[in-house]
Coordinates of C-alpha atoms in Angstrom, one line a residue:
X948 CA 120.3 190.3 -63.6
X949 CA 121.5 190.5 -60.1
X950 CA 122.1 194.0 -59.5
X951 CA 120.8 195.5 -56.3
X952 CA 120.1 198.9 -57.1
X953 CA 117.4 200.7 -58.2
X954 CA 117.6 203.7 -59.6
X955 CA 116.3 207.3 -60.2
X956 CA 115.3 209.9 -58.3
X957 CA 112.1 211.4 -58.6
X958 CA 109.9 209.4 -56.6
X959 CA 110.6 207.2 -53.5
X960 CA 108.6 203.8 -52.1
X961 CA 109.7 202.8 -48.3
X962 CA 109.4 198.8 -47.5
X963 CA 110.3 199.0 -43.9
X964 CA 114.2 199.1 -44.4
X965 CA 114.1 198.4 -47.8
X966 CA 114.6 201.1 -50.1
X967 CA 113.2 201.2 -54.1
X968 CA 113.3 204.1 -56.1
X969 CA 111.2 204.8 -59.7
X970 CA 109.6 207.0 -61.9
X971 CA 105.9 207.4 -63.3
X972 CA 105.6 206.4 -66.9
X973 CA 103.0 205.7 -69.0
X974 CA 104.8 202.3 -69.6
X975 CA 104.9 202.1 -66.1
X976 CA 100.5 202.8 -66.3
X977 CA 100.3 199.8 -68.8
X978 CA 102.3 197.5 -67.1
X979 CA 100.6 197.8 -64.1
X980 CA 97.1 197.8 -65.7
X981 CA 97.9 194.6 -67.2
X982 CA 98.4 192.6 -64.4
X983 CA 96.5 189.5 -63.3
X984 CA 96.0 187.6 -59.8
X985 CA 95.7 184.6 -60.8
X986 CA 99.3 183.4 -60.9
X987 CA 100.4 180.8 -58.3
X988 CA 103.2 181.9 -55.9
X989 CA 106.0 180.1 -54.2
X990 CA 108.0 181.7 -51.2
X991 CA 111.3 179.9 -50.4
X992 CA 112.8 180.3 -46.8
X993 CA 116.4 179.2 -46.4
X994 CA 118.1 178.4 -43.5
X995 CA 121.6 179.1 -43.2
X996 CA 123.9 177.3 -41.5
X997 CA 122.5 173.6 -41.5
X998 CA 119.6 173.6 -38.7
X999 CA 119.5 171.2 -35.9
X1000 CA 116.1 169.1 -37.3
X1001 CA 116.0 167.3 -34.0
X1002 CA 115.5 170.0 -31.7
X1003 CA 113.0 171.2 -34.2
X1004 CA 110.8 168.2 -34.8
X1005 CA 111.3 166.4 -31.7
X1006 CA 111.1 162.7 -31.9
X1007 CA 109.4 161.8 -28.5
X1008 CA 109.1 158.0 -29.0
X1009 CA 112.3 157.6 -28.7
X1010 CA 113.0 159.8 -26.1
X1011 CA 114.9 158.1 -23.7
X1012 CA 118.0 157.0 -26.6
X1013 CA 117.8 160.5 -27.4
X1014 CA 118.2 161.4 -24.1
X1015 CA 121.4 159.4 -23.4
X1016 CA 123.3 160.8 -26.8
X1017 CA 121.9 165.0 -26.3
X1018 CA 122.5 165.2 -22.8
X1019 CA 123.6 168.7 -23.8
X1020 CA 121.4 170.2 -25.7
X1021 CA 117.7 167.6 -25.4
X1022 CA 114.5 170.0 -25.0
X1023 CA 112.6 168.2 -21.9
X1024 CA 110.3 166.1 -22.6
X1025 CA 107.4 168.1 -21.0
X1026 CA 108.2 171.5 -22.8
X1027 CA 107.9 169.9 -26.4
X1028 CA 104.8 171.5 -27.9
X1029 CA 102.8 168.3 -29.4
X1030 CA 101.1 168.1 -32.9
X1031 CA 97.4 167.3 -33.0
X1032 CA 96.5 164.0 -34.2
X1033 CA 100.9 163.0 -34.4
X1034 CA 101.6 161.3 -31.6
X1035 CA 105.0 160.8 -30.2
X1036 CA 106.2 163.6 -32.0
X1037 CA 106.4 168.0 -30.9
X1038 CA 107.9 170.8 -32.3
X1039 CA 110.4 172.6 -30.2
X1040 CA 108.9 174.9 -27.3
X1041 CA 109.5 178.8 -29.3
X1042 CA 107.8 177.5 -32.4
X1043 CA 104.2 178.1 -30.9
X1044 CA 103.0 179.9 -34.4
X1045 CA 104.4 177.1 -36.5
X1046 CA 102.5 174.7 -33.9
X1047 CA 98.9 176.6 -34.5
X1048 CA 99.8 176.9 -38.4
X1049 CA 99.5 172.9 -37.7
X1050 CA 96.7 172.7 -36.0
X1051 CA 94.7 174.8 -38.9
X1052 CA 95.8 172.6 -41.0
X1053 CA 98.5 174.6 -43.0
X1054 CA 101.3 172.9 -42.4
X1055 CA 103.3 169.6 -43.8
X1056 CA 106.3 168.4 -42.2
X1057 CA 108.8 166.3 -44.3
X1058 CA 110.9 163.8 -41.8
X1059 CA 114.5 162.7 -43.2
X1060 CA 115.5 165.2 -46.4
X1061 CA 118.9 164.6 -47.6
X1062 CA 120.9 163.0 -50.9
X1063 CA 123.3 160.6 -51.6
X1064 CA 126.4 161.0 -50.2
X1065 CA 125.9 164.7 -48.2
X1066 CA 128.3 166.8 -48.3
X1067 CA 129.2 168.7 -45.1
X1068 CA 130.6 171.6 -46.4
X1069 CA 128.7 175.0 -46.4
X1070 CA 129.5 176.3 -49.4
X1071 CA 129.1 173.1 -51.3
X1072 CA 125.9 171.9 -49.8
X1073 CA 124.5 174.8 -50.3
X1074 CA 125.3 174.8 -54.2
X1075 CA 123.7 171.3 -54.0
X1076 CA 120.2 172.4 -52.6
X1077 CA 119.8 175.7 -54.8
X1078 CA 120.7 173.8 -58.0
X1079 CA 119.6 170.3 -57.3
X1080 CA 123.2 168.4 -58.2
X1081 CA 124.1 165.6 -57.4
X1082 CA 126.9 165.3 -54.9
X1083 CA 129.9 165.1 -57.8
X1084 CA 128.0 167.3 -59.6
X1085 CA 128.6 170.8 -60.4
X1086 CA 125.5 172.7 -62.2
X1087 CA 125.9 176.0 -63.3
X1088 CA 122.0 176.9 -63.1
X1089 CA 119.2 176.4 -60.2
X1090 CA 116.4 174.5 -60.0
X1091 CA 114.0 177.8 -59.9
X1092 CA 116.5 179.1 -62.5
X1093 CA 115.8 176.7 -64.6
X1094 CA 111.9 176.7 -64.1
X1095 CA 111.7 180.2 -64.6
X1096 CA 113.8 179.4 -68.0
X1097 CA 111.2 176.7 -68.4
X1098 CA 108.1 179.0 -68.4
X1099 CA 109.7 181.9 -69.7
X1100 CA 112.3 180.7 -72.8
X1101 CA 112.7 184.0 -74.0
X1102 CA 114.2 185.9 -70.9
X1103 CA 115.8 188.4 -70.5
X1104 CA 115.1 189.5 -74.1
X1105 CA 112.3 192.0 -74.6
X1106 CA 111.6 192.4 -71.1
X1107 CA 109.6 193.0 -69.0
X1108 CA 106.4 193.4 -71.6
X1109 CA 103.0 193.5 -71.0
X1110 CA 102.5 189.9 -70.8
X1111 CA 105.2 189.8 -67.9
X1112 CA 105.8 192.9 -66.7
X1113 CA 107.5 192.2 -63.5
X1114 CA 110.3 190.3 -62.5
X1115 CA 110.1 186.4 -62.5
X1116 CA 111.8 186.3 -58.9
X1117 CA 112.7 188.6 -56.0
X1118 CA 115.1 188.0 -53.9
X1119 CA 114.7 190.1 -50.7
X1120 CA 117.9 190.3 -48.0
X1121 CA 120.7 189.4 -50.2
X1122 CA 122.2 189.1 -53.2
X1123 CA 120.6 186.7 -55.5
X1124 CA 122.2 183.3 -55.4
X1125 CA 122.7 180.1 -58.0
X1126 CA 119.1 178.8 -57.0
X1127 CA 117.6 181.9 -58.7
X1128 CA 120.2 181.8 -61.9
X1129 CA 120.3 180.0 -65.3
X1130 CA 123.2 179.3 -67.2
X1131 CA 124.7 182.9 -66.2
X1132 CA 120.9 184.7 -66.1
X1133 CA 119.7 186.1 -62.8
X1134 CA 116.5 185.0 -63.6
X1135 CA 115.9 187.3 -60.6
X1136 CA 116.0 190.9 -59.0
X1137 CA 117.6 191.6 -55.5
X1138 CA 115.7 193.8 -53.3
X1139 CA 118.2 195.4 -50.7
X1140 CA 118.6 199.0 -48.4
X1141 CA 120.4 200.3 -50.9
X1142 CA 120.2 203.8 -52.8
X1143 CA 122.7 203.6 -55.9
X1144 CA 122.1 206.8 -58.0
X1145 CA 125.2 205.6 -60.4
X1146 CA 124.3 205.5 -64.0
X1147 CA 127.9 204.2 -65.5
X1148 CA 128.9 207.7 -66.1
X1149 CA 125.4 209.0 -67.5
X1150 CA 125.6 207.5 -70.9
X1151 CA 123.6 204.6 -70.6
X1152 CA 120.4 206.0 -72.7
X1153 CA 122.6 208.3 -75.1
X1154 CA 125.6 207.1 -76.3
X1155 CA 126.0 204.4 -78.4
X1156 CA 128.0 201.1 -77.7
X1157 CA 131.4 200.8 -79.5
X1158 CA 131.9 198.0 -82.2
X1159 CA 134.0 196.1 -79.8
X1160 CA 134.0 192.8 -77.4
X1161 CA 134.1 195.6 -74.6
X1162 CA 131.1 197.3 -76.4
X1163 CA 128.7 194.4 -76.4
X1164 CA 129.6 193.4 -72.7
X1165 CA 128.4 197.3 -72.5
X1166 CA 125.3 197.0 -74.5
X1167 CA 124.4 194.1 -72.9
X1168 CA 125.1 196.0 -68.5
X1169 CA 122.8 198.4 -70.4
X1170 CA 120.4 196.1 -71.3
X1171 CA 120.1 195.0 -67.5
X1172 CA 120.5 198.8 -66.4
X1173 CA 117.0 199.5 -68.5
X1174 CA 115.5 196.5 -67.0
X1175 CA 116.3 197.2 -63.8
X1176 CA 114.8 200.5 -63.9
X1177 CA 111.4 199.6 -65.4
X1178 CA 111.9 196.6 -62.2
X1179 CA 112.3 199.3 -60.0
X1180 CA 109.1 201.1 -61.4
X1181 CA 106.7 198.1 -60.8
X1182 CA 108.3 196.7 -57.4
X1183 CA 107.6 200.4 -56.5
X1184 CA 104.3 201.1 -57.8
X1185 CA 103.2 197.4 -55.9
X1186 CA 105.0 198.9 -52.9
X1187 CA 102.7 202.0 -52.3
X1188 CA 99.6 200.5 -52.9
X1189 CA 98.9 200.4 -49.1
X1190 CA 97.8 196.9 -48.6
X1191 CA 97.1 195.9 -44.9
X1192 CA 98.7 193.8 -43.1
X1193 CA 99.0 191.6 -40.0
X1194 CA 100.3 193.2 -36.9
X1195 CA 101.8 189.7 -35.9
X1196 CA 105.3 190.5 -37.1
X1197 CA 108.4 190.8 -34.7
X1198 CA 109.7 194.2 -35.4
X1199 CA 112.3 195.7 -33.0
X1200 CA 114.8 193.5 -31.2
X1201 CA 112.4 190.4 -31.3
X1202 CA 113.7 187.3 -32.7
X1203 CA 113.5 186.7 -36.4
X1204 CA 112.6 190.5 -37.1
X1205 CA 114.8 191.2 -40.0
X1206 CA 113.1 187.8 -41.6
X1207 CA 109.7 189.1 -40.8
X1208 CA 110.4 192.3 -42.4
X1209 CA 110.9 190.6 -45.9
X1210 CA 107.8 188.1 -45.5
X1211 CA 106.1 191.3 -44.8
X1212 CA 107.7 192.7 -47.8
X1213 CA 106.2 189.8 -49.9
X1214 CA 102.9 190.1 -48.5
X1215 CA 102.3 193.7 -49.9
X1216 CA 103.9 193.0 -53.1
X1217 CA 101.7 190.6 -54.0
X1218 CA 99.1 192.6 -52.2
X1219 CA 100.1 195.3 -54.8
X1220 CA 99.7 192.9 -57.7
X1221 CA 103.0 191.4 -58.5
X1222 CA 102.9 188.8 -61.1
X1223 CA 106.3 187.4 -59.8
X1224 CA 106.2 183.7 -59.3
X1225 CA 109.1 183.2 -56.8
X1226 CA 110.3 185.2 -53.8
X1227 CA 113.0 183.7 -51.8
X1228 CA 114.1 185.3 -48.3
X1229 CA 116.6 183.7 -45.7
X1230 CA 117.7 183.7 -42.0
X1231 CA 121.1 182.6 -41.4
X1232 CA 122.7 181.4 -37.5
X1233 CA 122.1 177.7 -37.6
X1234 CA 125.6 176.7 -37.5
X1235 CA 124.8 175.7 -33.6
X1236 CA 128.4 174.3 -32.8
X1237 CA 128.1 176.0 -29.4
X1238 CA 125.7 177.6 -27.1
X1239 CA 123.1 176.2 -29.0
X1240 CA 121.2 175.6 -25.8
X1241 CA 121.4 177.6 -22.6
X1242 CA 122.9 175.6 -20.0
X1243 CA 120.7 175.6 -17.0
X1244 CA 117.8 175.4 -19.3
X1245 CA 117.9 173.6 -22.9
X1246 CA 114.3 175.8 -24.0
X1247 CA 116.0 178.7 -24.2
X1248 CA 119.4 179.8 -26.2
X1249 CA 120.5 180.8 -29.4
X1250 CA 118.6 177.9 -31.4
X1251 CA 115.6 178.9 -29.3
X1252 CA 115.3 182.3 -30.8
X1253 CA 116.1 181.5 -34.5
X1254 CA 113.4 178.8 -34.1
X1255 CA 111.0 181.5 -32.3
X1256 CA 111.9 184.1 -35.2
X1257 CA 111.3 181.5 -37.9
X1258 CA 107.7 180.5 -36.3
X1259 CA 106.9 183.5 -35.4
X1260 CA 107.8 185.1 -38.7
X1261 CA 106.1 182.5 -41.0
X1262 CA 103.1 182.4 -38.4
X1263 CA 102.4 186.8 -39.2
X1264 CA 102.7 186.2 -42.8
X1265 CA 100.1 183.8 -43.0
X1266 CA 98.1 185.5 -41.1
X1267 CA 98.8 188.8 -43.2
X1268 CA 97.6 186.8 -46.7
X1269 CA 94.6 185.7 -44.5
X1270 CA 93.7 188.7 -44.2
X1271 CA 94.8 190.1 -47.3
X1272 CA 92.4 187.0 -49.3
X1273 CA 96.0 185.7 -50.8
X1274 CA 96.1 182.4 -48.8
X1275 CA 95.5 180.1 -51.3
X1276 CA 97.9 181.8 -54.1
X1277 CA 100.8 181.9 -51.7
X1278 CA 102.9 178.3 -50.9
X1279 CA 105.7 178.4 -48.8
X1280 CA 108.7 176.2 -48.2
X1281 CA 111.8 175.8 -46.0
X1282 CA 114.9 174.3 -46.3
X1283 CA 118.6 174.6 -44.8
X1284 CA 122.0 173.0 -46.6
X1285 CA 122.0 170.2 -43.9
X1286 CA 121.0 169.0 -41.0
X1287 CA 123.2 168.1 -37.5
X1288 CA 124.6 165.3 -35.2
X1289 CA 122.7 162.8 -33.6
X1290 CA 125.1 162.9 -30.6
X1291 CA 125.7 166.3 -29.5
X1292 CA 129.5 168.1 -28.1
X1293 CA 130.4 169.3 -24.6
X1294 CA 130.1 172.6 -25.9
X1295 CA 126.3 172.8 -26.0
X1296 CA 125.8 172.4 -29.8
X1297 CA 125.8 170.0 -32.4
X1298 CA 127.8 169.4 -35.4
X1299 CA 126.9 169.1 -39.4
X1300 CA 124.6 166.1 -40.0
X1301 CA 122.9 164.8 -42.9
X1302 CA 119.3 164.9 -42.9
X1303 CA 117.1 167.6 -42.1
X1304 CA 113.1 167.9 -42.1
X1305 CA 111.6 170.4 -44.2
X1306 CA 108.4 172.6 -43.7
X1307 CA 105.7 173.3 -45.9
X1308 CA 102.8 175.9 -45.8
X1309 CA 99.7 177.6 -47.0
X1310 CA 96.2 176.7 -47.4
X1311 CA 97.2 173.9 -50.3
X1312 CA 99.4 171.7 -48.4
X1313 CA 98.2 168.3 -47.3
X1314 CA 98.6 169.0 -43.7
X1315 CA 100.4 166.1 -41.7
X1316 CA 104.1 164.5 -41.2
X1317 CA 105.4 162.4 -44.2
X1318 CA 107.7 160.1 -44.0
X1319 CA 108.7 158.7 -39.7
X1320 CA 110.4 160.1 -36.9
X1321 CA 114.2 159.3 -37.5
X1322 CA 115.3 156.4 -35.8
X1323 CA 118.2 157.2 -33.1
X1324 CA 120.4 153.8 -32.8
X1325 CA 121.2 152.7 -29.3
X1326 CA 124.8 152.4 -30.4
X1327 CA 125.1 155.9 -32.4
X1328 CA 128.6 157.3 -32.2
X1329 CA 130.2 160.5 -32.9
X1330 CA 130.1 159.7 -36.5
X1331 CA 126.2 158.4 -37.3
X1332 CA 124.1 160.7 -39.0
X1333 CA 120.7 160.5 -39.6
X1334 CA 119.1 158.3 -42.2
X1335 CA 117.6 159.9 -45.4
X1336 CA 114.0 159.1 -46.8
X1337 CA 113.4 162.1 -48.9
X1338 CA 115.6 163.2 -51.5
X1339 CA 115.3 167.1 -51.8
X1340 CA 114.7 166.7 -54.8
X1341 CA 111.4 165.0 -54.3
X1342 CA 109.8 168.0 -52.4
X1343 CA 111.5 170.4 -55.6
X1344 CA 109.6 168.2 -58.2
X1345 CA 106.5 167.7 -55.8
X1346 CA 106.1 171.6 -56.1
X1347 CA 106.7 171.8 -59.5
X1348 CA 104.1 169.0 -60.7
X1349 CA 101.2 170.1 -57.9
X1350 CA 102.0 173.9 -57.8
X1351 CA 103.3 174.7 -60.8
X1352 CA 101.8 172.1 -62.4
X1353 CA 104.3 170.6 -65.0
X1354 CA 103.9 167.7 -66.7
X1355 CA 105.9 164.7 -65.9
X1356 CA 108.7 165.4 -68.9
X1357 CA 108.9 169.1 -68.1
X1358 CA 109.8 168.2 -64.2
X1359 CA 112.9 166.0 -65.6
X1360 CA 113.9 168.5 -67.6
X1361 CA 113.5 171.3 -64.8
X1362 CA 115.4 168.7 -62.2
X1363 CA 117.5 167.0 -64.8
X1364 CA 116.4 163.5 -63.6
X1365 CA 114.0 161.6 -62.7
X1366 CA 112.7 162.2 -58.6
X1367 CA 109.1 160.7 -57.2
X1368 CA 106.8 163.7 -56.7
X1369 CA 105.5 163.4 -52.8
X1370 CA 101.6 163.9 -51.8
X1371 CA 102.7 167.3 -50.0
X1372 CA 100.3 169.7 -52.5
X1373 CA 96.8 169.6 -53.1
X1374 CA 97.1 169.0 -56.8
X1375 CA 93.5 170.6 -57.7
X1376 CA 92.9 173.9 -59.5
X1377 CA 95.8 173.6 -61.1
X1378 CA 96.3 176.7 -64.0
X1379 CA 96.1 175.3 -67.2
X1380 CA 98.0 175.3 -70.2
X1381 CA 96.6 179.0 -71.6
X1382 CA 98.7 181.0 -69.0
X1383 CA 102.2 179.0 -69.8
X1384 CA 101.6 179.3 -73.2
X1385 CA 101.4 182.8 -73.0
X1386 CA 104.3 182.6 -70.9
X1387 CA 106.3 180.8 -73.5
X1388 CA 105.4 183.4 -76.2
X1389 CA 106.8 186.5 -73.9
X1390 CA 109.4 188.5 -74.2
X1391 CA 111.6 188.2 -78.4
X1392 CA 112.4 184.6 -79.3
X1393 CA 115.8 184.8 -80.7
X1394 CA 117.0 181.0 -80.7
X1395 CA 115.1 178.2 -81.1
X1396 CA 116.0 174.6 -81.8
X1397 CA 114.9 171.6 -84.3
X1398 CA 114.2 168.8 -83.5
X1399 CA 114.3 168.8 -79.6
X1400 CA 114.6 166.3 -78.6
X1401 CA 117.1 164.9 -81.0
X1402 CA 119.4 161.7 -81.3
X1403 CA 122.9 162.9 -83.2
X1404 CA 122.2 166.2 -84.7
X1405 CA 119.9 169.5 -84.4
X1406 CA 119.5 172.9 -86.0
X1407 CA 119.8 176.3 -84.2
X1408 CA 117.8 179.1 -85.5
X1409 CA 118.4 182.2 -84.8
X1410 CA 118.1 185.6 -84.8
X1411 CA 121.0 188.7 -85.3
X1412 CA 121.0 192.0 -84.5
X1413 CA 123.6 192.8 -86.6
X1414 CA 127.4 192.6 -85.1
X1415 CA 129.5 189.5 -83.6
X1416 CA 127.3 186.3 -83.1
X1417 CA 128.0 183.6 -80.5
X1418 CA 126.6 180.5 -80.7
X1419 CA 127.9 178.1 -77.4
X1420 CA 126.5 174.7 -76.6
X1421 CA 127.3 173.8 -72.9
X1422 CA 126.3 170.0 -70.9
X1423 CA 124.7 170.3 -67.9
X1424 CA 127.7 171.0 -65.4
X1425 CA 128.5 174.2 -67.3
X1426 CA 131.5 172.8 -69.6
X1427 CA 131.4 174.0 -72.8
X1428 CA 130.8 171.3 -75.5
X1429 CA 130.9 173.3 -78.4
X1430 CA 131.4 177.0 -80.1
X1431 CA 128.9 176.4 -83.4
X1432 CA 129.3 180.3 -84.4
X1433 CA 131.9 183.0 -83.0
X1434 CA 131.4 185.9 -86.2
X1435 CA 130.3 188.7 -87.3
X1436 CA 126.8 188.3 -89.0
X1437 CA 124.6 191.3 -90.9
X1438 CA 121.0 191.5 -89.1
X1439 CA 118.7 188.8 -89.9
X1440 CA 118.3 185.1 -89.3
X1441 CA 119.9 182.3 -90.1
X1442 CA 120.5 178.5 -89.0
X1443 CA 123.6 176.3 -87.4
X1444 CA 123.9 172.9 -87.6
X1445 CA 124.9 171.3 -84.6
X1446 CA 126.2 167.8 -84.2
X1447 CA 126.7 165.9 -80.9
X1448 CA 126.7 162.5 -81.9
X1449 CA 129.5 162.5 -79.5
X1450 CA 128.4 162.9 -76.6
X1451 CA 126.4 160.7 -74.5
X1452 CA 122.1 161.4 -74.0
X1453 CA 121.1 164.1 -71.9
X1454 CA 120.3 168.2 -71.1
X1455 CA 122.7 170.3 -73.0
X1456 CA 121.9 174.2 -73.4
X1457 CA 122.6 176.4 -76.6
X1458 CA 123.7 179.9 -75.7
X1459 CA 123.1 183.1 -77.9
X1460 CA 125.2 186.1 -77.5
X1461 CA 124.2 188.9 -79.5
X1462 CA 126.1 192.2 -78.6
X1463 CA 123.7 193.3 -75.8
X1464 CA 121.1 190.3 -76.4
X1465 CA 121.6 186.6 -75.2
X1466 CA 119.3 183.8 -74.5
X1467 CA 119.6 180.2 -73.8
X1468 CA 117.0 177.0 -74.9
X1469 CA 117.5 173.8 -73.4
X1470 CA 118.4 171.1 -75.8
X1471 CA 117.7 167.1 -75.0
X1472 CA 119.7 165.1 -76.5
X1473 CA 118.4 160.9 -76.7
X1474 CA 119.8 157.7 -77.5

């Protein structure tokens, strides 16, 4: 569900550059009366191009090593903005917001994120972050993509309803990427400055879909046409309710403007009353491989002002949910696809590294550093990276078990292995179970499978429409393991035996495709 657009014409909501169109409806009325504020938020801020963590968290106690491998690019010692209570450690001069987000006790840094064996690619490490793989792995879903799954099985089938009327993500500034997806679901909606008033040649409501393969690939664009609309409807109906806002946000030329203009973006929608769980927004610019730094002064450069329009950005919008009484819904999170260099080029930038520190914020993080400054080797070449002491996937399951608050079971399932949560969330006032089980209820179960977990075998129920039936059982990479059904079937339901006695334990998914329906249940399978 990754389309763009939104659509119709008769009514028109403006967020800053963003454009959404909709329509009044009375479903429209009941959707948005039914909407709650209680749901816990996450806002994902991606960094593209593999940021330069030690320009950003500067490690000052070892200053003088650092000084003898950076001598191109090394922020003085004396313009490092120091951390209350951390000594021997500042953030990089332009990140004065992020600095006083510290000092009211909102922020967490997290020294040393990487994986096993990085990869250094762009592409690849970037795959590796949004869906949590392992290095040799290839996943086909992300790790939000597979949470949403988690706490909403039944998507994208029957909705949005009135128990989840809204989209499960947003992702604002670009198209929406594997992080967000599940087993070939957009779990989310992409919110561009776009105006597409195309509706596939004006038969989507009327006509009916041929009998064909090509006429369920077309009942089922429809399907996503008709919940893009309604989409469109609530984004816009949150979008005009004239929430106020902070006027701390770079507009204009400033640095980071365009990244301020979506935080601000997910300010009022949540303002507006938004039951979304995830937005994810991005800046992109940290490949530093030159000019990073200006020459005759290292404060200032290129890196300086994606650093200043990161702080500066993050710094408005929680100031904006301060003043909006959101703070303690709303946590934030940062990441990039890798870190850089220890040692830096002649060409005033720094190459792809390993290990990166993340940021954390909001009113629920356990303020502080975890983890040490990285230690810079007297003898670091060229080649030596930066050592790891958080797996990424550490921080993931540390917001899923204290902000999302899954149980220990449901986070290896969600992360497909076992990773040590982190103290980086104030666990308390968790929601409890009644909201997920209503969660889990939403929207038309139409596959289901018993037992789960299972040892050889397990029985897919499901439910037909009436036309061809696919049943698909895929491993965790995406490979298909199995086709149990490919057949017509009259409307009803009915039950597949499946046996993987086969294969070795793990997460598989079974895959319904129903003409214009599909849906997808994990399956565990245990020795």
């Amino acid at each position: 569900m990754d389309r763009r657009h939104f659509l119709r014409t008769s009514s028109v909501a403006t967020l800053g550059g963003f454009t959404v169109q909709g329509f009044a409806s009375p479903l429209l009325q009941a959707l948005r009366n039914s909407r709650t504020a209680e749901d816990r938020v996450l806002v994902i801020v991606q960094l593209f191009g593999g940021n330069d963590g030690l320009n950003t968290v500067i490690p000052l106690d070892q200053y003088g090593t650092l000084a003898a491998k950076r001598p191109y690019v090394l922020i003085p010692q004396a313009a490092a903005l120091p951390l209350g209570g951390l000594g021997g450690t500042g953030l990089h001069p332009a990140m004065g917001g992020m600095r006083e987000l510290w000092e009211d006790g909102k922020l967490a840094i997290v020294q040393g994120v990487s994986y096993p064996e990085p990869n250094y690619s762009h592409f690849r490490a970037t795959d590796i972050y949004e869906t949590g793989a392992d290095a040799n792995q290839l996943l086909s879903s992300g790790w939000t993509g597979r949470y949403l799954n988690f706490e909403y099985p039944n998507y994208p089938a029957g909705y949005p309803n009135t128990d989840m009327p809204d989209p499960l993500a947003i992702r604002i500034g670009g198209a929406v990427g594997p992080g967000l997806q599940h087993m070939g679901v957009s779990m989310a909606v992409a919110l561009n400055n776009t105006n597409d008033p195309l509706n596939l040649a004006g038969n989507i409501y009327q006509d009916a879909a041929p009998a064909t393969c090509s006429g369920g690939k077309l009942s089922f664009a429809r399907q996503v046409q008709r919940q893009t609309d309604l989409y469109g409807d609530v984004i816009e109906a949150a979008a005009v309710a004239g929430c106020n806002q902070s006027t701390l946000y770079p507009t204009g030329n400033a640095p980071g403007a365009e990244l301020a203009q979506a935080l601000k973006i997910v300010a009022q929608l949540i303002c507006g009353g938004l039951k979304t769980k995830i937005y994810w927004v991005s800046i992109g610019g940290f490949d530093t491989h030159a000019q990073q730094v200006e020459d005759s002064d290292h404060t200032i450069g290129f890196h300086a002002n994606l650093l200043q329009g990161l702080s500066d950005s993050i710094h408005a919008f929680q100031d904006d949910l301060n003043l909006l009484g959101l703070e303690d819904r709303v946590l934030g999170m940062t990441f990039s696809e890798f870190g850089r260099r220890i040692v830096d080029n002649a060409s005033l930038g720094t190459d792809h590294g390993s290990a990166q520190p993340m940021f954390l914020f909001g009113t629920k993080v356990i303020p502080g550093m975890l983890g040490t400054n990285p230690e810079i080797p007297a003898n670091a070449t060229y080649q030596t990276n930066l050592a790891m002491q958080y797996d990424f996937r550490s921080v993931y399951a540390s917001v899923l078990k204290d902000w999302f608050c899954l149980e220990e079971n449901d986070i290896d399932t969600v992360l497909l292995n076992t990773y040590q949560p982190l103290a980086l969330i104030d666990p308390e006032g968790c929601l409890g179970t009644d909201i997920r089980e209503v969660n889990q209820r939403a929207g038309n179960e139409l596959l289901r499978a018993f037992p789960n977990p299972f040892t050889e075998r397990t029985t897919l129920e499901y439910v037909s429409h009436g036309g061809r039936v696919l049943v698909q059982v895929f491993n965790e990479q995406g490979q298909l393991m199995q086709t149990a059904l490919n057949q017509p079937m009259p409307a009803g339901t009915y039950r597949v035996d499946v046996d993987l006695g086969d294969l070795p334990a793990g997460v598989y998914y079974a895959r319904l495709q129903n003409e214009g329906s599909q849906q997808v249940r994990n399956l565990l399978k245990v020795r």
